[in-house]
Structures are given as C-alpha cells and as structure tokens.
Amino acid sequence: MEIDAWLWWLIGATALGIALVVTAMPELGMLAVGAIGAAVVSGVFGGGAVAQVVVFAVISTAGIAVVRPIATRHRAQRPQLATGVDALKGRQAVVLERVDASGGRIKLAGEVWSARALDTDRAYEVGQEVDVVDIEGATAIVM
C-alpha cells in the first residue's frame, strides 16, 4: 500500500503544528499552512511534486514575511492596560499634609498615600493638586 503525497503533506503539517504549540514559534505555523497548501495542490488539483514544493515554498515564505513583522511588533508593545502601581503613575492627587523632600501625605485614587516631592527644593501645600511621577515602595513621588 502506497501513501498518497497529499497525506504526507498533512502528516508534515500536523507535525509542524505540534512543534508550533510546543515551541511557540509562529514560523512553524506558517510552514504548516504551506504544507496544507501543498496537500491541497496534490489531493484536489492533482499537481505534481514540483507544483507541490513550489506552493509550499511560496505560501510558507509569504506567511513568514507577513507574520514575523506583526509578531515582532506585538512583542515590543507594552500592555495597553496598566495595572497596579503602573496605573497610578501620571495620575493627579490632592495634598492632605504638606509634601516636601522629607515626606507628606496625598489622596491618590481614593486612598491616602505617603508622598515625597521629586524636586527637593519644592513643597506642596494642603489642597494643592500634584502629579504622581513614580511609586517607590509605598511612597508616591510627586511634582
């Protein structure tokens, strides 16, 4: 019993799909799609070995050329939803106790925080609005 070429392409696509899941390399997914394309050329259209290899190469190369820049761009992006202390940076707060280089208290996001002035020469008085530029431990750095 001889196995048809399209079945070999599907076996190869399955192996590449498994390798994609194990390694999380999107290039393997594009190779799997190319193998499926070659299987279609073989099984549906009856294309020869040269046509199968050409379709595999073209689809795989085109997929990698399109997917790789998109994947690289997504890896480089910061999360759009800031959480934790990152969500507090850049927010405004109200001074509850005088804030200077040695400390003070602010109301930030409905909670009372200890705070310190970023500029050691500046002081912020009660009721004044300040911007949170950083969080160090449980202390907000304001300006």
PDB file of C-alpha atoms in Angstrom:
ATOM      1  CA  MET A   1       0.000   0.000   0.000  1.00  0.00           C
ATOM      2  CA  GLU A   2       1.415   3.352  -1.037  1.00  0.00           C
ATOM      3  CA  ILE A   3       0.538   6.568   0.802  1.00  0.00           C
ATOM      4  CA  ASP A   4      -0.508   9.485  -1.406  1.00  0.00           C
ATOM      5  CA  ALA A   5       1.569  12.662  -1.401  1.00  0.00           C
ATOM      6  CA  TRP A   6      -1.265  14.784  -0.001  1.00  0.00           C
ATOM      7  CA  LEU A   7      -1.389  12.566   3.085  1.00  0.00           C
ATOM      8  CA  TRP A   8       2.360  13.023   3.635  1.00  0.00           C
ATOM      9  CA  TRP A   9       1.865  16.789   3.431  1.00  0.00           C
ATOM     10  CA  LEU A  10      -0.921  16.589   6.042  1.00  0.00           C
ATOM     11  CA  ILE A  11       1.280  14.476   8.321  1.00  0.00           C
ATOM     12  CA  GLY A  12       4.029  17.081   7.928  1.00  0.00           C
ATOM     13  CA  ALA A  13       1.550  19.896   8.650  1.00  0.00           C
ATOM     14  CA  THR A  14       0.404  18.094  11.798  1.00  0.00           C
ATOM     15  CA  ALA A  15       3.991  17.622  12.984  1.00  0.00           C
ATOM     16  CA  LEU A  16       4.717  21.302  12.344  1.00  0.00           C
ATOM     17  CA  GLY A  17       1.528  22.270  14.201  1.00  0.00           C
ATOM     18  CA  ILE A  18       2.588  20.227  17.208  1.00  0.00           C
ATOM     19  CA  ALA A  19       6.042  21.792  17.091  1.00  0.00           C
ATOM     20  CA  LEU A  20       4.384  25.226  16.930  1.00  0.00           C
ATOM     21  CA  VAL A  21       2.424  24.531  20.107  1.00  0.00           C
ATOM     22  CA  VAL A  22       5.481  23.186  21.917  1.00  0.00           C
ATOM     23  CA  THR A  23       7.911  25.962  20.887  1.00  0.00           C
ATOM     24  CA  ALA A  24       5.530  28.917  20.293  1.00  0.00           C
ATOM     25  CA  MET A  25       7.448  29.825  17.121  1.00  0.00           C
ATOM     26  CA  PRO A  26       4.956  31.386  14.650  1.00  0.00           C
ATOM     27  CA  GLU A  27       7.223  30.483  11.723  1.00  0.00           C
ATOM     28  CA  LEU A  28       6.370  26.809  12.243  1.00  0.00           C
ATOM     29  CA  GLY A  29       2.696  27.675  11.900  1.00  0.00           C
ATOM     30  CA  MET A  30       3.363  29.297   8.545  1.00  0.00           C
ATOM     31  CA  LEU A  31       5.278  26.211   7.402  1.00  0.00           C
ATOM     32  CA  ALA A  32       2.273  24.097   8.472  1.00  0.00           C
ATOM     33  CA  VAL A  33      -0.039  26.302   6.402  1.00  0.00           C
ATOM     34  CA  GLY A  34       2.325  25.896   3.443  1.00  0.00           C
ATOM     35  CA  ALA A  35       2.185  22.108   3.885  1.00  0.00           C
ATOM     36  CA  ILE A  36      -1.619  22.228   3.876  1.00  0.00           C
ATOM     37  CA  GLY A  37      -1.485  24.267   0.661  1.00  0.00           C
ATOM     38  CA  ALA A  38       0.787  21.641  -0.894  1.00  0.00           C
ATOM     39  CA  ALA A  39      -1.619  18.900   0.244  1.00  0.00           C
ATOM     40  CA  VAL A  40      -4.492  20.716  -1.485  1.00  0.00           C
ATOM     41  CA  VAL A  41      -2.454  21.038  -4.698  1.00  0.00           C
ATOM     42  CA  SER A  42      -1.677  17.331  -4.557  1.00  0.00           C
ATOM     43  CA  GLY A  43      -5.052  15.945  -3.461  1.00  0.00           C
ATOM     44  CA  VAL A  44      -7.563  18.306  -5.067  1.00  0.00           C
ATOM     45  CA  PHE A  45      -5.777  19.524  -8.182  1.00  0.00           C
ATOM     46  CA  GLY A  46      -3.522  16.510  -8.790  1.00  0.00           C
ATOM     47  CA  GLY A  47      -0.414  18.689  -9.032  1.00  0.00           C
ATOM     48  CA  GLY A  48       2.987  17.050  -9.377  1.00  0.00           C
ATOM     49  CA  ALA A  49       5.874  17.139  -6.939  1.00  0.00           C
ATOM     50  CA  VAL A  50       7.329  20.357  -8.382  1.00  0.00           C
ATOM     51  CA  ALA A  51       3.990  22.187  -8.075  1.00  0.00           C
ATOM     52  CA  GLN A  52       3.583  20.932  -4.503  1.00  0.00           C
ATOM     53  CA  VAL A  53       7.037  22.116  -3.446  1.00  0.00           C
ATOM     54  CA  VAL A  54       6.557  25.497  -5.174  1.00  0.00           C
ATOM     55  CA  VAL A  55       3.189  26.050  -3.446  1.00  0.00           C
ATOM     56  CA  PHE A  56       4.695  25.007  -0.100  1.00  0.00           C
ATOM     57  CA  ALA A  57       7.626  27.404  -0.549  1.00  0.00           C
ATOM     58  CA  VAL A  58       5.520  30.346  -1.748  1.00  0.00           C
ATOM     59  CA  ILE A  59       2.847  30.056   0.962  1.00  0.00           C
ATOM     60  CA  SER A  60       5.405  29.471   3.739  1.00  0.00           C
ATOM     61  CA  THR A  61       7.627  32.359   2.651  1.00  0.00           C
ATOM     62  CA  ALA A  62       4.700  34.743   2.211  1.00  0.00           C
ATOM     63  CA  GLY A  63       3.278  33.766   5.590  1.00  0.00           C
ATOM     64  CA  ILE A  64       6.591  34.253   7.358  1.00  0.00           C
ATOM     65  CA  ALA A  65       7.147  37.584   5.570  1.00  0.00           C
ATOM     66  CA  VAL A  66       3.746  38.812   6.784  1.00  0.00           C
ATOM     67  CA  VAL A  67       3.535  37.236  10.252  1.00  0.00           C
ATOM     68  CA  ARG A  68       7.074  37.836  11.549  1.00  0.00           C
ATOM     69  CA  PRO A  69       6.896  41.682  11.478  1.00  0.00           C
ATOM     70  CA  ILE A  70       3.461  41.580  13.117  1.00  0.00           C
ATOM     71  CA  ALA A  71       4.679  39.205  15.840  1.00  0.00           C
ATOM     72  CA  THR A  72       7.781  41.331  16.435  1.00  0.00           C
ATOM     73  CA  ARG A  73       5.650  44.462  16.747  1.00  0.00           C
ATOM     74  CA  HIS A  74       3.328  42.789  19.259  1.00  0.00           C
ATOM     75  CA  ARG A  75       6.217  41.560  21.395  1.00  0.00           C
ATOM     76  CA  ALA A  76       7.665  45.078  21.571  1.00  0.00           C
ATOM     77  CA  GLN A  77       4.389  46.737  22.631  1.00  0.00           C
ATOM     78  CA  ARG A  78       3.698  47.500  26.250  1.00  0.00           C
ATOM     79  CA  PRO A  79       0.402  46.299  27.637  1.00  0.00           C
ATOM     80  CA  GLN A  80      -2.334  48.819  26.923  1.00  0.00           C
ATOM     81  CA  LEU A  81      -3.984  48.315  30.284  1.00  0.00           C
ATOM     82  CA  ALA A  82      -1.742  49.470  33.107  1.00  0.00           C
ATOM     83  CA  THR A  83      -2.310  47.730  36.405  1.00  0.00           C
ATOM     84  CA  GLY A  84      -1.003  48.023  39.944  1.00  0.00           C
ATOM     85  CA  VAL A  85       1.366  50.894  40.641  1.00  0.00           C
ATOM     86  CA  ASP A  86       1.886  51.436  36.898  1.00  0.00           C
ATOM     87  CA  ALA A  87      -1.760  52.537  36.706  1.00  0.00           C
ATOM     88  CA  LEU A  88      -1.106  55.235  39.320  1.00  0.00           C
ATOM     89  CA  LYS A  89       1.830  56.854  37.541  1.00  0.00           C
ATOM     90  CA  GLY A  90       0.752  60.005  35.739  1.00  0.00           C
ATOM     91  CA  ARG A  91      -2.424  60.434  37.809  1.00  0.00           C
ATOM     92  CA  GLN A  92      -3.285  63.521  39.808  1.00  0.00           C
ATOM     93  CA  ALA A  93      -3.546  63.549  43.580  1.00  0.00           C
ATOM     94  CA  VAL A  94      -4.542  66.055  46.254  1.00  0.00           C
ATOM     95  CA  VAL A  95      -2.163  67.010  49.049  1.00  0.00           C
ATOM     96  CA  LEU A  96      -3.546  66.153  52.511  1.00  0.00           C
ATOM     97  CA  GLU A  97      -0.429  67.056  54.537  1.00  0.00           C
ATOM     98  CA  ARG A  98       2.374  69.290  53.285  1.00  0.00           C
ATOM     99  CA  VAL A  99       4.597  67.373  50.852  1.00  0.00           C
ATOM    100  CA  ASP A 100       8.290  68.188  50.532  1.00  0.00           C
ATOM    101  CA  ALA A 101      11.547  66.300  50.093  1.00  0.00           C
ATOM    102  CA  SER A 102      11.184  64.659  53.508  1.00  0.00           C
ATOM    103  CA  GLY A 103       7.604  63.454  53.029  1.00  0.00           C
ATOM    104  CA  GLY A 104       3.915  64.193  53.384  1.00  0.00           C
ATOM    105  CA  ARG A 105       0.503  62.681  52.563  1.00  0.00           C
ATOM    106  CA  ILE A 106      -1.663  62.732  49.442  1.00  0.00           C
ATOM    107  CA  LYS A 107      -5.009  61.299  48.403  1.00  0.00           C
ATOM    108  CA  LEU A 108      -4.467  59.188  45.311  1.00  0.00           C
ATOM    109  CA  ALA A 109      -7.184  57.081  43.665  1.00  0.00           C
ATOM    110  CA  GLY A 110      -9.344  57.328  46.790  1.00  0.00           C
ATOM    111  CA  GLU A 111      -6.569  56.172  49.126  1.00  0.00           C
ATOM    112  CA  VAL A 112      -4.151  58.002  51.400  1.00  0.00           C
ATOM    113  CA  TRP A 113      -0.521  57.603  50.340  1.00  0.00           C
ATOM    114  CA  SER A 114       2.739  58.794  51.774  1.00  0.00           C
ATOM    115  CA  ALA A 115       4.424  61.098  49.300  1.00  0.00           C
ATOM    116  CA  ARG A 116       7.683  62.850  48.627  1.00  0.00           C
ATOM    117  CA  ALA A 117       8.467  65.746  46.293  1.00  0.00           C
ATOM    118  CA  LEU A 118      10.534  64.891  43.223  1.00  0.00           C
ATOM    119  CA  ASP A 119      12.234  68.283  43.343  1.00  0.00           C
ATOM    120  CA  THR A 120      13.941  68.614  46.740  1.00  0.00           C
ATOM    121  CA  ASP A 121      13.532  72.408  46.659  1.00  0.00           C
ATOM    122  CA  ARG A 122       9.744  72.310  46.218  1.00  0.00           C
ATOM    123  CA  ALA A 123       6.955  71.961  48.760  1.00  0.00           C
ATOM    124  CA  TYR A 124       3.265  71.411  48.073  1.00  0.00           C
ATOM    125  CA  GLU A 125       0.614  72.711  50.451  1.00  0.00           C
ATOM    126  CA  VAL A 126      -2.677  71.154  51.594  1.00  0.00           C
ATOM    127  CA  GLY A 127      -5.348  71.156  48.883  1.00  0.00           C
ATOM    128  CA  GLN A 128      -2.871  71.571  46.030  1.00  0.00           C
ATOM    129  CA  GLU A 129      -3.065  69.119  43.106  1.00  0.00           C
ATOM    130  CA  VAL A 130       0.105  67.250  42.226  1.00  0.00           C
ATOM    131  CA  ASP A 131       1.082  64.736  39.528  1.00  0.00           C
ATOM    132  CA  VAL A 132       2.390  61.323  40.513  1.00  0.00           C
ATOM    133  CA  VAL A 133       5.563  60.624  38.541  1.00  0.00           C
ATOM    134  CA  ASP A 134       6.689  57.414  40.241  1.00  0.00           C
ATOM    135  CA  ILE A 135       5.943  54.992  43.056  1.00  0.00           C
ATOM    136  CA  GLU A 136       8.793  53.791  45.283  1.00  0.00           C
ATOM    137  CA  GLY A 137       7.523  51.102  47.627  1.00  0.00           C
ATOM    138  CA  ALA A 138       4.519  52.689  49.350  1.00  0.00           C
ATOM    139  CA  THR A 139       5.603  56.276  48.651  1.00  0.00           C
ATOM    140  CA  ALA A 140       4.390  58.325  45.712  1.00  0.00           C
ATOM    141  CA  ILE A 141       6.903  60.677  44.118  1.00  0.00           C
ATOM    142  CA  VAL A 142       5.058  63.842  43.083  1.00  0.00           C
ATOM    143  CA  MET A 143       5.585  67.104  41.301  1.00  0.00           C
TER     144      MET A 143
END
